[in-house]
mmCIF file of C-alpha atoms in Angstrom:
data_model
loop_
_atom_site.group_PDB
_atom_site.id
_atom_site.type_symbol
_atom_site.label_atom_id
_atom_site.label_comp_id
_atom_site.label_asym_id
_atom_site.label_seq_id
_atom_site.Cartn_x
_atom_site.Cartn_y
_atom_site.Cartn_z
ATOM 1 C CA UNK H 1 -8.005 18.685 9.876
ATOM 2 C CA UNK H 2 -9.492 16.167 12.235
ATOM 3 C CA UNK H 3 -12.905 17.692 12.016
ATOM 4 C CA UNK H 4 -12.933 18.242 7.911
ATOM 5 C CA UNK H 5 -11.966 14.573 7.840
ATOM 6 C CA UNK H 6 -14.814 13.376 10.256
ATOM 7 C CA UNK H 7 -17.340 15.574 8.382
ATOM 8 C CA UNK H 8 -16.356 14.047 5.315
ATOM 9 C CA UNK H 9 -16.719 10.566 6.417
ATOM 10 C CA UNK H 10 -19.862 10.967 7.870
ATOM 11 C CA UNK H 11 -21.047 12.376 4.416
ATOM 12 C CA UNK H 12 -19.985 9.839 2.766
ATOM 13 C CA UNK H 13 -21.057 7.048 5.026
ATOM 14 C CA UNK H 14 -17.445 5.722 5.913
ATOM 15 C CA UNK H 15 -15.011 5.288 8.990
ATOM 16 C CA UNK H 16 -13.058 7.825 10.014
ATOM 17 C CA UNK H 17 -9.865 5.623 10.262
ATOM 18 C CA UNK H 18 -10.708 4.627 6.178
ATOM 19 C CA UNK H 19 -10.965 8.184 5.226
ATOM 20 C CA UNK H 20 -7.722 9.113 7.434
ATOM 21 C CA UNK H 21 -5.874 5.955 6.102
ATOM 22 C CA UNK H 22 -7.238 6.698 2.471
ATOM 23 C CA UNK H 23 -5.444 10.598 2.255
ATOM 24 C CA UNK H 24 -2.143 8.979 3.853
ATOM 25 C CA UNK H 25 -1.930 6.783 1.296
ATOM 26 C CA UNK H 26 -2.629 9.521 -1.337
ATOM 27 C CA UNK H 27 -0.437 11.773 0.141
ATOM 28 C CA UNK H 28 2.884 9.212 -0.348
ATOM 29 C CA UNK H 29 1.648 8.846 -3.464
ATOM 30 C CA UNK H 30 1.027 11.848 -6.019
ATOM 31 C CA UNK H 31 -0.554 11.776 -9.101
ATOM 32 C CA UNK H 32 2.109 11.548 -11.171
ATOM 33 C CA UNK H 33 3.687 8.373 -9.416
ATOM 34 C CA UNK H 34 1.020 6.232 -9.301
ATOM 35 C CA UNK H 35 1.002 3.176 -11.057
ATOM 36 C CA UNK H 36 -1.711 2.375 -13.374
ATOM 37 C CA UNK H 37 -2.559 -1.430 -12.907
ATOM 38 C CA UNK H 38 -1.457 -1.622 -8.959
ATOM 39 C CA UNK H 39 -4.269 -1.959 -6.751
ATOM 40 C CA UNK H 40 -4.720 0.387 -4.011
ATOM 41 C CA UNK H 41 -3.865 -2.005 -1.405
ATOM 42 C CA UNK H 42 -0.692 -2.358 -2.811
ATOM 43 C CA UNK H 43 0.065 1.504 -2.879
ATOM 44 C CA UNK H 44 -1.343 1.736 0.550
ATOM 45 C CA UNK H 45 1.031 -1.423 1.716
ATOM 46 C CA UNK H 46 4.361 0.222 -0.343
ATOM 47 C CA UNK H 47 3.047 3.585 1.169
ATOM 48 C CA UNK H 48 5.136 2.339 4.350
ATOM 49 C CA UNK H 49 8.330 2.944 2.663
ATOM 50 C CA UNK H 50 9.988 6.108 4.168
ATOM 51 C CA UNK H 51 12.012 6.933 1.457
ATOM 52 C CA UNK H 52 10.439 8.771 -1.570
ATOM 53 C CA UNK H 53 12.781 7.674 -4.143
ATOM 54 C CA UNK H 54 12.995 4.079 -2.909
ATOM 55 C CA UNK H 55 9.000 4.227 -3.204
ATOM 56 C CA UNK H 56 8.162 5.371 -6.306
ATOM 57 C CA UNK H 57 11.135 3.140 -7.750
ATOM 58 C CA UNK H 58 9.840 -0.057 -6.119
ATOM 59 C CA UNK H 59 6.281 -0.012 -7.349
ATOM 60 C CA UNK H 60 7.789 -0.309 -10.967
ATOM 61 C CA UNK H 61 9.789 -3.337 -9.602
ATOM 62 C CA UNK H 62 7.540 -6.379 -8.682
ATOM 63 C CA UNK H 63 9.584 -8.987 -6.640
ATOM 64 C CA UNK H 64 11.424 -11.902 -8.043
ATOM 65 C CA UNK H 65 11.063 -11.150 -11.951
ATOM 66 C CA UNK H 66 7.077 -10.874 -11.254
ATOM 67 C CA UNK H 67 4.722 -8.709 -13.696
ATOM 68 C CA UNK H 68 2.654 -7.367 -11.337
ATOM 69 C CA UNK H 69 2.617 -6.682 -7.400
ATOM 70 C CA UNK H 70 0.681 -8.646 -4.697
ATOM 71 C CA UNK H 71 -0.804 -7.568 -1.507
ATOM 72 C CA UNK H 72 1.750 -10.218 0.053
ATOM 73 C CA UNK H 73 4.642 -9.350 -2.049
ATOM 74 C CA UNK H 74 4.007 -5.768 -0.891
ATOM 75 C CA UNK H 75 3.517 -6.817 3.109
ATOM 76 C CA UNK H 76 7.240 -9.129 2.205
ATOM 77 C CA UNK H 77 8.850 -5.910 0.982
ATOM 78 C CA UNK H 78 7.709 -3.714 4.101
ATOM 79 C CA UNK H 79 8.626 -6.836 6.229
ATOM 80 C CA UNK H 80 4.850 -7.001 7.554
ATOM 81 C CA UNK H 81 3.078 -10.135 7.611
ATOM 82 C CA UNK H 82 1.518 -12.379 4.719
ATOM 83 C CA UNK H 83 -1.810 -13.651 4.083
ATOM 84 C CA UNK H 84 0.079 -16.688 2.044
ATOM 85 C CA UNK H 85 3.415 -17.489 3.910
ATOM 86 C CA UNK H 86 5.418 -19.123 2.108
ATOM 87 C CA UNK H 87 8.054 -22.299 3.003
ATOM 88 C CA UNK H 88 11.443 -21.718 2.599
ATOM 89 C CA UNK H 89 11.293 -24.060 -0.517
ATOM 90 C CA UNK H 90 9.102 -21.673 -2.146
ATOM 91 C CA UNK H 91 6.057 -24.116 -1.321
ATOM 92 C CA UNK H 92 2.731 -22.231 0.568
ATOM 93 C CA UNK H 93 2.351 -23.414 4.131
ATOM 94 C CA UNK H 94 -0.729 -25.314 5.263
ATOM 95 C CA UNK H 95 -3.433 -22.770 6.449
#
């Protein structure tokens, strides 16, 4: 698998580790479950979550009465880090 994968990013002029990180992401998500209208970053950030179920339910549910998923909400809901952090007041902290 390793070598099709390096093959193919060499043919196609990318990284290995964005070609591997690329069909991980595609693998948690199948066809059928992806969400028209969500960025890819935000699949590959919800990819995290283990359970399949849980997964595909959450990318219908944006946080906090939101219409759409951001990269940060995602990173909140996998508890990773935030670009934007945000004060417990719900004010953005100075960069």
């Amino acid at each position: 698998m390793t070598t099709t994968l390096t093959r193919l990013a060499e043919d196609i002029g990318l990284k290995f580790s964005t070609v591997k990180s690329a069909r991980w992401t595609s693998s948690r998500w199948p066809a059928d479950r992806r969400q028209k209208g969500v960025s890819y970053t935000v699949h590959r950030i919800l990819a995290y979550i283990e359970n399949d179920q849980e997964r595909f339910d959450a990318i219908f549910t944006p946080p906090g009465g939101k219409a759409r998923w951001t990269p940060d909400d995602a990173s909140r809901r996998v508890g990773n880090r935030v670009e934007t952090p945000v004060a417990a007041q719900g004010r953005e902290q100075p960069a």
